[in-house]
PDB file of C-alpha atoms and ligand atoms in Angstrom:
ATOM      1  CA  UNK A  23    -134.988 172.139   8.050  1.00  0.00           C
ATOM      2  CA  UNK A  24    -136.337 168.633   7.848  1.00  0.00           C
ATOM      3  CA  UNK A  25    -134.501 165.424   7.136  1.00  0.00           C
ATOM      4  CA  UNK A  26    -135.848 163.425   4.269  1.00  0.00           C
ATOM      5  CA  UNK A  27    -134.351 160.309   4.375  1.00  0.00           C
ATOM      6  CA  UNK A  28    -132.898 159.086   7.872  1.00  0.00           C
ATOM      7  CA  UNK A  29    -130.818 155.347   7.007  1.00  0.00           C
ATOM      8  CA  UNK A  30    -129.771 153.962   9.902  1.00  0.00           C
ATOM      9  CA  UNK A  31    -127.649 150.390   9.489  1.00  0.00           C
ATOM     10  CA  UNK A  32    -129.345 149.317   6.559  1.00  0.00           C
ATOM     11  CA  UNK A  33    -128.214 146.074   5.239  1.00  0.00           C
ATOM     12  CA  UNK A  34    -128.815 144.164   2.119  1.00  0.00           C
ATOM     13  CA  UNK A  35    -128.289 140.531   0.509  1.00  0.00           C
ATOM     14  CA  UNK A  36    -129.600 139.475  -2.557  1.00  0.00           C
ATOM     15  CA  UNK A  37    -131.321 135.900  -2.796  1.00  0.00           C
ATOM     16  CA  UNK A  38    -128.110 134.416  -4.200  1.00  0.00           C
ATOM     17  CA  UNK A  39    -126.235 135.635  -1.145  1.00  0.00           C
ATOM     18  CA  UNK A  40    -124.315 138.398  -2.433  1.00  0.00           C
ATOM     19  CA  UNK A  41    -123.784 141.117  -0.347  1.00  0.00           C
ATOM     20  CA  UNK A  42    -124.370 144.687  -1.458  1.00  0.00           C
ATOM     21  CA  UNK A  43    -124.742 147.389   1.313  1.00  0.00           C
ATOM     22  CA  UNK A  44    -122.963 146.956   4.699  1.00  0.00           C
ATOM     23  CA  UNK A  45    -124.380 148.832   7.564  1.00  0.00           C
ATOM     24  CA  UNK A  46    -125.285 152.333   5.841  1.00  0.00           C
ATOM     25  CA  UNK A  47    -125.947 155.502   7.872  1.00  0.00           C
ATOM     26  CA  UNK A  48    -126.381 158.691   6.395  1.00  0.00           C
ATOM     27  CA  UNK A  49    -129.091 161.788   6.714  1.00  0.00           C
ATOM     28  CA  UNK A  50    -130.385 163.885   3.631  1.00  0.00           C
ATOM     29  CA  UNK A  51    -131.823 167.264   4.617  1.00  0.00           C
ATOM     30  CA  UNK A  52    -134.682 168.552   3.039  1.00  0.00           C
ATOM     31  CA  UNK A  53    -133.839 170.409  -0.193  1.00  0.00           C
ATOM     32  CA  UNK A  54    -130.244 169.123  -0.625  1.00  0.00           C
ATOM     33  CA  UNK A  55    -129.214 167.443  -3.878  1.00  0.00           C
ATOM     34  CA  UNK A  56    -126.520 164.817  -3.371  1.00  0.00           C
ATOM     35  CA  UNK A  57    -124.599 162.568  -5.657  1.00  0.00           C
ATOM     36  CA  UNK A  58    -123.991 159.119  -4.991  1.00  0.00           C
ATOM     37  CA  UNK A  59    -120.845 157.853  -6.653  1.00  0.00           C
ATOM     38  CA  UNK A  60    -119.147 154.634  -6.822  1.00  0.00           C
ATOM     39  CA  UNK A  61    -117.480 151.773  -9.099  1.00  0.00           C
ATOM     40  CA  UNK A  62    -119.976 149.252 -11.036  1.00  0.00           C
ATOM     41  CA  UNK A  63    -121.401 146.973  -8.082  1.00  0.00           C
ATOM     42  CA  UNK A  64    -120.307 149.067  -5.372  1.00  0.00           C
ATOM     43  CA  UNK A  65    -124.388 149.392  -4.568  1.00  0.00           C
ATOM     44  CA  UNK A  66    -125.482 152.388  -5.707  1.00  0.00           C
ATOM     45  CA  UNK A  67    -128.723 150.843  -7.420  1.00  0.00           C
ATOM     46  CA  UNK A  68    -129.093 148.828  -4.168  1.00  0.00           C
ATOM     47  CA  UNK A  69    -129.416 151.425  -2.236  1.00  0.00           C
ATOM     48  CA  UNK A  70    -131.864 153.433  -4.813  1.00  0.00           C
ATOM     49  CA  UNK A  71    -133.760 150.926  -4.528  1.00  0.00           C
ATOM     50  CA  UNK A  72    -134.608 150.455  -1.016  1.00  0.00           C
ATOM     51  CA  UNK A  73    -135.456 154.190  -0.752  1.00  0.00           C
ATOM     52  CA  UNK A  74    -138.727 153.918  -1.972  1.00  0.00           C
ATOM     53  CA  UNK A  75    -139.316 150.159  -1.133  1.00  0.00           C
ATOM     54  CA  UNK A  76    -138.923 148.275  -4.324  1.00  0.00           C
ATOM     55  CA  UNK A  77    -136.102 146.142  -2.037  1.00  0.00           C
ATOM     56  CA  UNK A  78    -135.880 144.684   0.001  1.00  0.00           C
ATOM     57  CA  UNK A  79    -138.929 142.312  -0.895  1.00  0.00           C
ATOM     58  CA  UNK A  80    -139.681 141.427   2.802  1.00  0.00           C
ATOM     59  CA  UNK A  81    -140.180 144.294   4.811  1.00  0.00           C
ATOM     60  CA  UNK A  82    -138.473 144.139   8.283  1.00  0.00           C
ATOM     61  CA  UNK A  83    -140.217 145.028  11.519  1.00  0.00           C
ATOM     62  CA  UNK A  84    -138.136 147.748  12.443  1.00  0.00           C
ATOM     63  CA  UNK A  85    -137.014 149.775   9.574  1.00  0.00           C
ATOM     64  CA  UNK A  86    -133.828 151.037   9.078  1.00  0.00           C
ATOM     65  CA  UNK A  87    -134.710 153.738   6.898  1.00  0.00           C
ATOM     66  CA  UNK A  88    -137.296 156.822   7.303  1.00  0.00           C
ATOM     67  CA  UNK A  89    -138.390 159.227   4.805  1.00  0.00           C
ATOM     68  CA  UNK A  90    -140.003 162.534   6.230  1.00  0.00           C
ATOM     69  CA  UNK A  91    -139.958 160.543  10.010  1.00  0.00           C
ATOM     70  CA  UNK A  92    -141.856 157.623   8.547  1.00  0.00           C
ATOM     71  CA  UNK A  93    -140.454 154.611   9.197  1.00  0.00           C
ATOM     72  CA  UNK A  94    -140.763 152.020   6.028  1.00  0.00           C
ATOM     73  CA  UNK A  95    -142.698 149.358   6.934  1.00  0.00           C
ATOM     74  CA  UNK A  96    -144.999 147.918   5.187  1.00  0.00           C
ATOM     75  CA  UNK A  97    -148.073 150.160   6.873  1.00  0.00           C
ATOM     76  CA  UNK A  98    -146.240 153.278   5.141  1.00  0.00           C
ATOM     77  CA  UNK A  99    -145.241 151.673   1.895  1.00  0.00           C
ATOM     78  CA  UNK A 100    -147.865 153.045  -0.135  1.00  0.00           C
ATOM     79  CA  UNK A 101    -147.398 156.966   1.931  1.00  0.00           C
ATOM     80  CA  UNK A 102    -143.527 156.422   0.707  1.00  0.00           C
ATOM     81  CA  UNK A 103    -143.832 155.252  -2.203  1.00  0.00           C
ATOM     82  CA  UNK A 104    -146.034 158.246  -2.958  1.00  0.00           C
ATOM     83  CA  UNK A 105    -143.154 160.824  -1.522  1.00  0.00           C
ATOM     84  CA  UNK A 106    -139.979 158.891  -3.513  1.00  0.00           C
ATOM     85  CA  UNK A 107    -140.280 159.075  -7.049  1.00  0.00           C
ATOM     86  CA  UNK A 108    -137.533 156.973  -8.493  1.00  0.00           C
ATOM     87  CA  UNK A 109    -136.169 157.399 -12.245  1.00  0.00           C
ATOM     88  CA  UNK A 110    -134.860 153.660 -12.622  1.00  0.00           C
ATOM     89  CA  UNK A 111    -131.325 153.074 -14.563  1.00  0.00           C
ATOM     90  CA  UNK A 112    -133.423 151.270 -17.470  1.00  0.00           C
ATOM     91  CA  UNK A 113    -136.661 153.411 -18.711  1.00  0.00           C
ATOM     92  CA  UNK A 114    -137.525 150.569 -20.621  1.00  0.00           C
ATOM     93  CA  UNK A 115    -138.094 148.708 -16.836  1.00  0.00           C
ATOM     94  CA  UNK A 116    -140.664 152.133 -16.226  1.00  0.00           C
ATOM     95  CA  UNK A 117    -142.319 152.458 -19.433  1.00  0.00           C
ATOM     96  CA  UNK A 118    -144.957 149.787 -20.232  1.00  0.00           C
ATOM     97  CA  UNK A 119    -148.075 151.679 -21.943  1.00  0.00           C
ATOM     98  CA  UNK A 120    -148.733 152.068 -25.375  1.00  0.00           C
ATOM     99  CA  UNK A 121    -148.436 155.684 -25.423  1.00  0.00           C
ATOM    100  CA  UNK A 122    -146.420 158.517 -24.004  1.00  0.00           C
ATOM    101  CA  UNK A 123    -149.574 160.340 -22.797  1.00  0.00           C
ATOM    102  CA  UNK A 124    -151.071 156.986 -21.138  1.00  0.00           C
ATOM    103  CA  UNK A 125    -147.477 156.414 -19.712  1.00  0.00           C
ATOM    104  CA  UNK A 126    -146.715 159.770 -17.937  1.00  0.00           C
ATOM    105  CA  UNK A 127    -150.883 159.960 -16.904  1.00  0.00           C
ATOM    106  CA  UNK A 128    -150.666 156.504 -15.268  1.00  0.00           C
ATOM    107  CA  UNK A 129    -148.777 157.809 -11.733  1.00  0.00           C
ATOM    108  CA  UNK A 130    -151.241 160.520 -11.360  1.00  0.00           C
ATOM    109  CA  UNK A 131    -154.406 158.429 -12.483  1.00  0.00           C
ATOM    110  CA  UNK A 132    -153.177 156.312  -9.586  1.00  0.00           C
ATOM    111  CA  UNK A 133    -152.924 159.238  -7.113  1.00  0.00           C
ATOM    112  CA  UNK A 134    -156.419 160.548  -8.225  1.00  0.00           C
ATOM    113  CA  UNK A 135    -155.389 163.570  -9.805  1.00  0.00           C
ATOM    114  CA  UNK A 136    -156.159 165.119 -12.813  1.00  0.00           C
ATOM    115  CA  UNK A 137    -153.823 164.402 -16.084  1.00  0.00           C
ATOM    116  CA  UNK A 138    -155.051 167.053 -18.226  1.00  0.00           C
ATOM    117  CA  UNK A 139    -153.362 169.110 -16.399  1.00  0.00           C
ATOM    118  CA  UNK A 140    -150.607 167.268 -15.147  1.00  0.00           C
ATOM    119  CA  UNK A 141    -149.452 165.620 -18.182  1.00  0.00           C
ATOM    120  CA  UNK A 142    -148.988 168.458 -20.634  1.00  0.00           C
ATOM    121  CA  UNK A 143    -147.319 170.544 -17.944  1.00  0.00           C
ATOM    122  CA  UNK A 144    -144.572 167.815 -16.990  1.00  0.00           C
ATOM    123  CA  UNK A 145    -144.274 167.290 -20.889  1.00  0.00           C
ATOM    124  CA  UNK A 146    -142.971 170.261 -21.661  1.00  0.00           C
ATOM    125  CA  UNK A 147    -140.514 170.716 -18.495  1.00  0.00           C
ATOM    126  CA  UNK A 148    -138.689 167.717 -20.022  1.00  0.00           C
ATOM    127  CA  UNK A 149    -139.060 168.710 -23.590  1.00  0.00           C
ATOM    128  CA  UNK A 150    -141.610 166.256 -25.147  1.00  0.00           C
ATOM    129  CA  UNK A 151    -143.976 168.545 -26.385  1.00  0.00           C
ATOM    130  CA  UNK A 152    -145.381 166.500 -29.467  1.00  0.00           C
ATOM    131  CA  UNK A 153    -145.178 163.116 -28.161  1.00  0.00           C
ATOM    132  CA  UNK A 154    -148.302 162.440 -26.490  1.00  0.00           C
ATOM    133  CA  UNK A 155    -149.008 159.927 -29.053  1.00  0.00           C
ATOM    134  CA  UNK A 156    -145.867 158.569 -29.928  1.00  0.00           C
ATOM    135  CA  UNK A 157    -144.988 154.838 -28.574  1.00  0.00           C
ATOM    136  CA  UNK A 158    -142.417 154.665 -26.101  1.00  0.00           C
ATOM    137  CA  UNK A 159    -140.949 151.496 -27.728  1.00  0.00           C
ATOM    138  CA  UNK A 160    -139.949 153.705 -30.902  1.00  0.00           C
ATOM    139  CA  UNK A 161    -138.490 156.378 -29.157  1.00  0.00           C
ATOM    140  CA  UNK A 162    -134.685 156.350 -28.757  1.00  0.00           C
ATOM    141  CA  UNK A 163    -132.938 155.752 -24.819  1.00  0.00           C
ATOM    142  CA  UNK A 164    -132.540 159.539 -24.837  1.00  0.00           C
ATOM    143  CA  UNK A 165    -136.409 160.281 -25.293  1.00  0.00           C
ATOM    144  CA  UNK A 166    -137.331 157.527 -23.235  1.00  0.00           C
ATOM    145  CA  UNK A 167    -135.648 158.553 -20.258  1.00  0.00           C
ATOM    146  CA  UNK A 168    -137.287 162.168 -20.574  1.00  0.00           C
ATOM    147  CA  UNK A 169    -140.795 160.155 -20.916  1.00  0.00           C
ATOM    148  CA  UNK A 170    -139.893 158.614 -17.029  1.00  0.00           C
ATOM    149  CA  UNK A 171    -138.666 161.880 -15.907  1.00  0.00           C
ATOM    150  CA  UNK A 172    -142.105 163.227 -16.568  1.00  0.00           C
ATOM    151  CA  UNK A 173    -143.787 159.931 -15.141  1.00  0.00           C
ATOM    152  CA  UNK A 174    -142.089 160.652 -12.371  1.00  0.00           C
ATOM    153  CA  UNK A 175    -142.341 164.297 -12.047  1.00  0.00           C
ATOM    154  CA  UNK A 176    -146.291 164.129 -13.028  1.00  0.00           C
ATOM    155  CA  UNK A 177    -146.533 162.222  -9.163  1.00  0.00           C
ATOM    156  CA  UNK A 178    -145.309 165.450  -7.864  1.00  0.00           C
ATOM    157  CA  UNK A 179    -142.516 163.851  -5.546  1.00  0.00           C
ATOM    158  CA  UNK A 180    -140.354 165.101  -2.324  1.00  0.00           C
ATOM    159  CA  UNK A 181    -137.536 163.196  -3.262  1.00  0.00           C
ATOM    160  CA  UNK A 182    -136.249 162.673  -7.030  1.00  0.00           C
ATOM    161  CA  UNK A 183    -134.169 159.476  -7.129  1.00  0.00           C
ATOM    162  CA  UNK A 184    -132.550 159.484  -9.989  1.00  0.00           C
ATOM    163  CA  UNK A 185    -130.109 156.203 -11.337  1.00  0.00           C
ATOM    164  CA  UNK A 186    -127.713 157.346 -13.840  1.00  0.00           C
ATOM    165  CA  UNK A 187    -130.168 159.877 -15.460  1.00  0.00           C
ATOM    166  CA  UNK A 188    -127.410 161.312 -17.872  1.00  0.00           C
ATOM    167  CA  UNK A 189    -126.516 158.078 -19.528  1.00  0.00           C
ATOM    168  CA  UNK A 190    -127.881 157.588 -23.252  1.00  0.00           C
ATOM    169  CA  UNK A 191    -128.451 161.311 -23.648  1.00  0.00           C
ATOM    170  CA  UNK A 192    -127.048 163.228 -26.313  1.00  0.00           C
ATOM    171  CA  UNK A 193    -124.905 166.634 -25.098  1.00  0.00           C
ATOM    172  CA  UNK A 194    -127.997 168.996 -25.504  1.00  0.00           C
ATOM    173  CA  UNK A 195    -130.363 166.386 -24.199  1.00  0.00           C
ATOM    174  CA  UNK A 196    -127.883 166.288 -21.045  1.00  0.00           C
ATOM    175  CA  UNK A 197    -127.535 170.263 -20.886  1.00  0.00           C
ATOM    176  CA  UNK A 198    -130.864 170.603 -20.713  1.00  0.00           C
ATOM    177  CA  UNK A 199    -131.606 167.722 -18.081  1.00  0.00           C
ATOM    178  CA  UNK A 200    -129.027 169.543 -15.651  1.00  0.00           C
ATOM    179  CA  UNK A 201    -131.041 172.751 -16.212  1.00  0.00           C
ATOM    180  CA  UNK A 202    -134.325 171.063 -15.588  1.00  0.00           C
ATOM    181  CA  UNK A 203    -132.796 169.367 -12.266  1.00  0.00           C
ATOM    182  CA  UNK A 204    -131.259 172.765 -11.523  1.00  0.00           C
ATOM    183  CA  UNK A 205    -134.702 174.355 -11.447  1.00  0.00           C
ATOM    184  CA  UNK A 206    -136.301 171.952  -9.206  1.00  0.00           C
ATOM    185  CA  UNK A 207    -136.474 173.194  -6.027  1.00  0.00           C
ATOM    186  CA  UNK A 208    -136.906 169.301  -3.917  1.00  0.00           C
ATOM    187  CA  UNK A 209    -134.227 166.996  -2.666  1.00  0.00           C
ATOM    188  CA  UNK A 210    -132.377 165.098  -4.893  1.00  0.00           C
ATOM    189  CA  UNK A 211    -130.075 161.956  -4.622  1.00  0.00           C
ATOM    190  CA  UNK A 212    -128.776 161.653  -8.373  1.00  0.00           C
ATOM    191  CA  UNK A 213    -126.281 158.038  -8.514  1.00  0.00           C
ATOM    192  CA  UNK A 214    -124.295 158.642 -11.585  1.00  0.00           C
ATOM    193  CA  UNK A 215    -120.608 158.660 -13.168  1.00  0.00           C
ATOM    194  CA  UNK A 216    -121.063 161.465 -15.119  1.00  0.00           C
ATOM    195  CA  UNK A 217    -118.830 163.569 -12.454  1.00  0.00           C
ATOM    196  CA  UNK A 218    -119.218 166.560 -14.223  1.00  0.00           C
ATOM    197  CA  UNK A 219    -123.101 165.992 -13.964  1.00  0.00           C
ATOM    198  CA  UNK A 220    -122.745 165.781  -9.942  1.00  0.00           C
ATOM    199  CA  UNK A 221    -120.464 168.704  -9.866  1.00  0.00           C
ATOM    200  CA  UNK A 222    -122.737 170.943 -11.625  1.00  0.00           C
ATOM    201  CA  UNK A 223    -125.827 169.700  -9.371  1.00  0.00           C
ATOM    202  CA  UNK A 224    -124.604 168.298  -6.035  1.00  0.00           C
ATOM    203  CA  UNK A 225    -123.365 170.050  -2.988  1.00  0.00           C
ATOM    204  CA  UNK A 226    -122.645 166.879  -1.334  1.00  0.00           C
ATOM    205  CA  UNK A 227    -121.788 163.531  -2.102  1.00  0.00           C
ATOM    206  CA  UNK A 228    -121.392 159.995  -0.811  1.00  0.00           C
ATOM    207  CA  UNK A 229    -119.051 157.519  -1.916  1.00  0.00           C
ATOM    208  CA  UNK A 230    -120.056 154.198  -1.965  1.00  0.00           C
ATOM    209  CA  UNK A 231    -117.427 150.862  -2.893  1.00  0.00           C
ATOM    210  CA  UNK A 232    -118.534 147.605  -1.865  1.00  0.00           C
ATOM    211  CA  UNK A 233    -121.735 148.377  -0.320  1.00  0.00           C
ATOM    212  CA  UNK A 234    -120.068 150.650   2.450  1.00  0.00           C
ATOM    213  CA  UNK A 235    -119.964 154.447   2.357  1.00  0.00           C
ATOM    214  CA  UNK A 236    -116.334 155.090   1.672  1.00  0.00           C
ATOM    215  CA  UNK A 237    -116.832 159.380   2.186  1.00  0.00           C
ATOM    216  CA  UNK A 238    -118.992 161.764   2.615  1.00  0.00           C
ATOM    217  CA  UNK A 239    -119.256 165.506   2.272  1.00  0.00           C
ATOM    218  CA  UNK A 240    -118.847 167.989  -0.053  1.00  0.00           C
ATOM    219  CA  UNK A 241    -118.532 167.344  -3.499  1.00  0.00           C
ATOM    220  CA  UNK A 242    -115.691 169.930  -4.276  1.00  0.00           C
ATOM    221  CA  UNK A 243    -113.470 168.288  -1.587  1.00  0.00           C
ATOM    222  CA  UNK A 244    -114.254 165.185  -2.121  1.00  0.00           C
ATOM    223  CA  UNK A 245    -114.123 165.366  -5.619  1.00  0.00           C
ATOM    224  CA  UNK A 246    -110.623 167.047  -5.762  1.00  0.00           C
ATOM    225  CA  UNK A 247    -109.496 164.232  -2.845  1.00  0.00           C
ATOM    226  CA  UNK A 248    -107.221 162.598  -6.143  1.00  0.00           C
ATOM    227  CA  UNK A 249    -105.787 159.511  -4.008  1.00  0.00           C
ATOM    228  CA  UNK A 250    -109.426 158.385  -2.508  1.00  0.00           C
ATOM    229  CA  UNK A 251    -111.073 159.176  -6.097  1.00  0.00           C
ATOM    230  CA  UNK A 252    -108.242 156.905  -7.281  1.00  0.00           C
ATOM    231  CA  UNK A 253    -108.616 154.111  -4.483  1.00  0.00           C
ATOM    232  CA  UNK A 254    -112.366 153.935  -5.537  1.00  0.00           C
ATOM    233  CA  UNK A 255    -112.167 153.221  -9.045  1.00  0.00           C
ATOM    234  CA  UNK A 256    -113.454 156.692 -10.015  1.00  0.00           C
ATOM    235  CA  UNK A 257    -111.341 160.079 -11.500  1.00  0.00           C
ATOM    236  CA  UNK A 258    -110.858 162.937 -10.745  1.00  0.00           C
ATOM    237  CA  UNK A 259    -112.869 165.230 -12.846  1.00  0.00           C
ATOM    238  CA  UNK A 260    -111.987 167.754 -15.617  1.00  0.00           C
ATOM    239  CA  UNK A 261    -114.351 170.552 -14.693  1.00  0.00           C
ATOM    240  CA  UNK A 262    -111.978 170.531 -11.319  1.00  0.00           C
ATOM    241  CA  UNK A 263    -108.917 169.934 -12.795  1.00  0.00           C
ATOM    242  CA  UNK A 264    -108.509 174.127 -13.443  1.00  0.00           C
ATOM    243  CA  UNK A 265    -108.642 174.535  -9.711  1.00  0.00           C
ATOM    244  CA  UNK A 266    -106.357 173.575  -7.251  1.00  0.00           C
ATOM    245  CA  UNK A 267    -107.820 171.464  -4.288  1.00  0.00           C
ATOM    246  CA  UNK A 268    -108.223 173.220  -0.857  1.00  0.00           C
TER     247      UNK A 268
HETATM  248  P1  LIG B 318    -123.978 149.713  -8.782  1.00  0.00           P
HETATM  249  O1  LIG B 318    -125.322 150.299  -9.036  1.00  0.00           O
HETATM  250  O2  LIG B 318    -123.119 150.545  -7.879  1.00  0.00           O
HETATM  251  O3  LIG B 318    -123.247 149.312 -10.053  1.00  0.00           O
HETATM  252  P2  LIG B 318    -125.469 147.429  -7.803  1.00  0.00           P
HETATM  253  O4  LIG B 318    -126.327 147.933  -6.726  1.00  0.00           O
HETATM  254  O5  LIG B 318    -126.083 147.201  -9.150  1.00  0.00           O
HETATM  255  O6  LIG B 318    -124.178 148.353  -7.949  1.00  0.00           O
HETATM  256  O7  LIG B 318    -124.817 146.040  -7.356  1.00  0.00           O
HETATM  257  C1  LIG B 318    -124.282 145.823  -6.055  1.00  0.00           C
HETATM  258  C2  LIG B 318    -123.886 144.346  -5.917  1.00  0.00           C
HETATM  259  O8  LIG B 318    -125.047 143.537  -5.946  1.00  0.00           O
HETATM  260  C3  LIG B 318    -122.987 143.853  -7.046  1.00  0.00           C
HETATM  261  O9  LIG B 318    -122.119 142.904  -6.495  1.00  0.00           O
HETATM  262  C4  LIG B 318    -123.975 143.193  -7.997  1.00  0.00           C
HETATM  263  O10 LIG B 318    -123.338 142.174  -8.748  1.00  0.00           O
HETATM  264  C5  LIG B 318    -124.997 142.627  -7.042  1.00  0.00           C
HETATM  265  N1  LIG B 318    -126.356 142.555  -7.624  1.00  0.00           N
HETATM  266  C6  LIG B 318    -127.053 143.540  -8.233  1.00  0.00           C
HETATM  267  N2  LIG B 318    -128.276 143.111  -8.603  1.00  0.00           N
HETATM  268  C7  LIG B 318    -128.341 141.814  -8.213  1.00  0.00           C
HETATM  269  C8  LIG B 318    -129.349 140.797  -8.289  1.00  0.00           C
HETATM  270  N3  LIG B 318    -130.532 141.035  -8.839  1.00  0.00           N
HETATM  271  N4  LIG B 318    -129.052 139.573  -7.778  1.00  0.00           N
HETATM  272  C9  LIG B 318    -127.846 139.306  -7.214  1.00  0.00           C
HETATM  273  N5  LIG B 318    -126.863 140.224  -7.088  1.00  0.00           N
HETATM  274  C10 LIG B 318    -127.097 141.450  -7.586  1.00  0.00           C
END
């Protein structure tokens, strides 16, 4: 199996000097879904963020993150960018064209492929059949965040990064996200506090607090680990609570 994302010490300050990830290092193997979970400002969207280069601003040198092998330097940026298709935590930072169709056919425009074949394909795995013309800007959160899924889906990815992709969505809307997740087959690292969400779709997670990587491995155990759930501002959750840890 292949590793998809190799960080290795990776480091981040923002401009106003705050510090939000301290010397990371973690693997993710091809095909493996893993949740990243953490307080408010412990750095998951940081870190999100850095996997397919929208941070840091300034690429170093020597990179302290790969994806496939390739280092991310600026040489590979556009070859990363192309592998690491991020859903952001905001849709309304991803959408920005006047329709749904033009939205979701803009990534593979980019990549030279073909959208009339893309676009109605990816619109119907997230279950916006009808919306081609709609505007984005009268769609509720819900829909909106369906309309980046298939943005992001339409560039055919390795990696889904996905920042708190339950949020805003109604129970059905969130059902049927898991099931769509559930049925694609690439890696995965899903940041979210919908526990029940990472339980359902992760086999592993990492827990970040403070921009360090307080645990990881798998979520069951880690999940059921009450006093270190407890110590990171986070709960443990219901779906678990029936079982006893082991
Ligand atoms: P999380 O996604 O886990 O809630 P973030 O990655 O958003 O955490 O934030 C990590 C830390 O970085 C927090 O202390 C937050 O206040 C800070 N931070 C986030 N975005 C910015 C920014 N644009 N400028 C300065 N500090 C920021």
């Amino acid at each position: 199996m292949r590793t998809a994302l190799d960080v290795n010490g990776l480091s981040y300050r923002y401009s106003d000097g705050t510090a939000a990830l301290d010397d990371l290092h973690f693997q993710v193997q091809e095909s493996e879904c893993v949740g990243l979970i953490g307080p408010n400002g412990a750095g998951k969207s940081t870190l999100l963020l850095h996997l397919n280069g929208v941070l840091p601003e300034t690429l170093a040198r020597t990179a302290t993150l790969s994806v496939f092998g390739e280092p991310l330097v600026e040489a590979n940026l556009r070859s990363i960018r192309r592998q690491v298709g991020l859903l952001f935590q905001d849709p309304d930072d991803q959408l920005f064209c006047p329709t749904v169709y033009e939205d979701v056919a803009f990534g593979p425009k980019q990549l030279g492929l073909d959208p009339a074949e893309i676009v109605p394909r990816v619109l119907a795995e997230v279950g916006l059949v009808g919306f081609e013309s709609r505007s984005p800007s009268r769609m509720s959160h819900g829909e909106k965040r369906r309309a980046c899924l298939a943005g992001v889906l339409a560039c055919d990815p390795a990696i889904l990064v996905l920042d708190e992709p339950s949020s805003d969505l109604d129970p059905r809307g969130r059902r049927e996200l898991i099931a769509l997740l559930r049925r694609l087959p690439i890696t995965k690292i899903i940041a979210s506090h919908d526990l029940e969400l990472v339980v359902e779709l992760c086999s592993r997670v990492l827990v970040l607090d403070r921009g360090k990587i307080v645990a990881d491995g798998p979520t069951t155990e880690i999940l059921n680990d009450e006093p270190l759930m407890l110590a990171h501002g986070l709960e443990r959750p219901h779906i678990l609570r029936h079982s006893h840890p082991h």
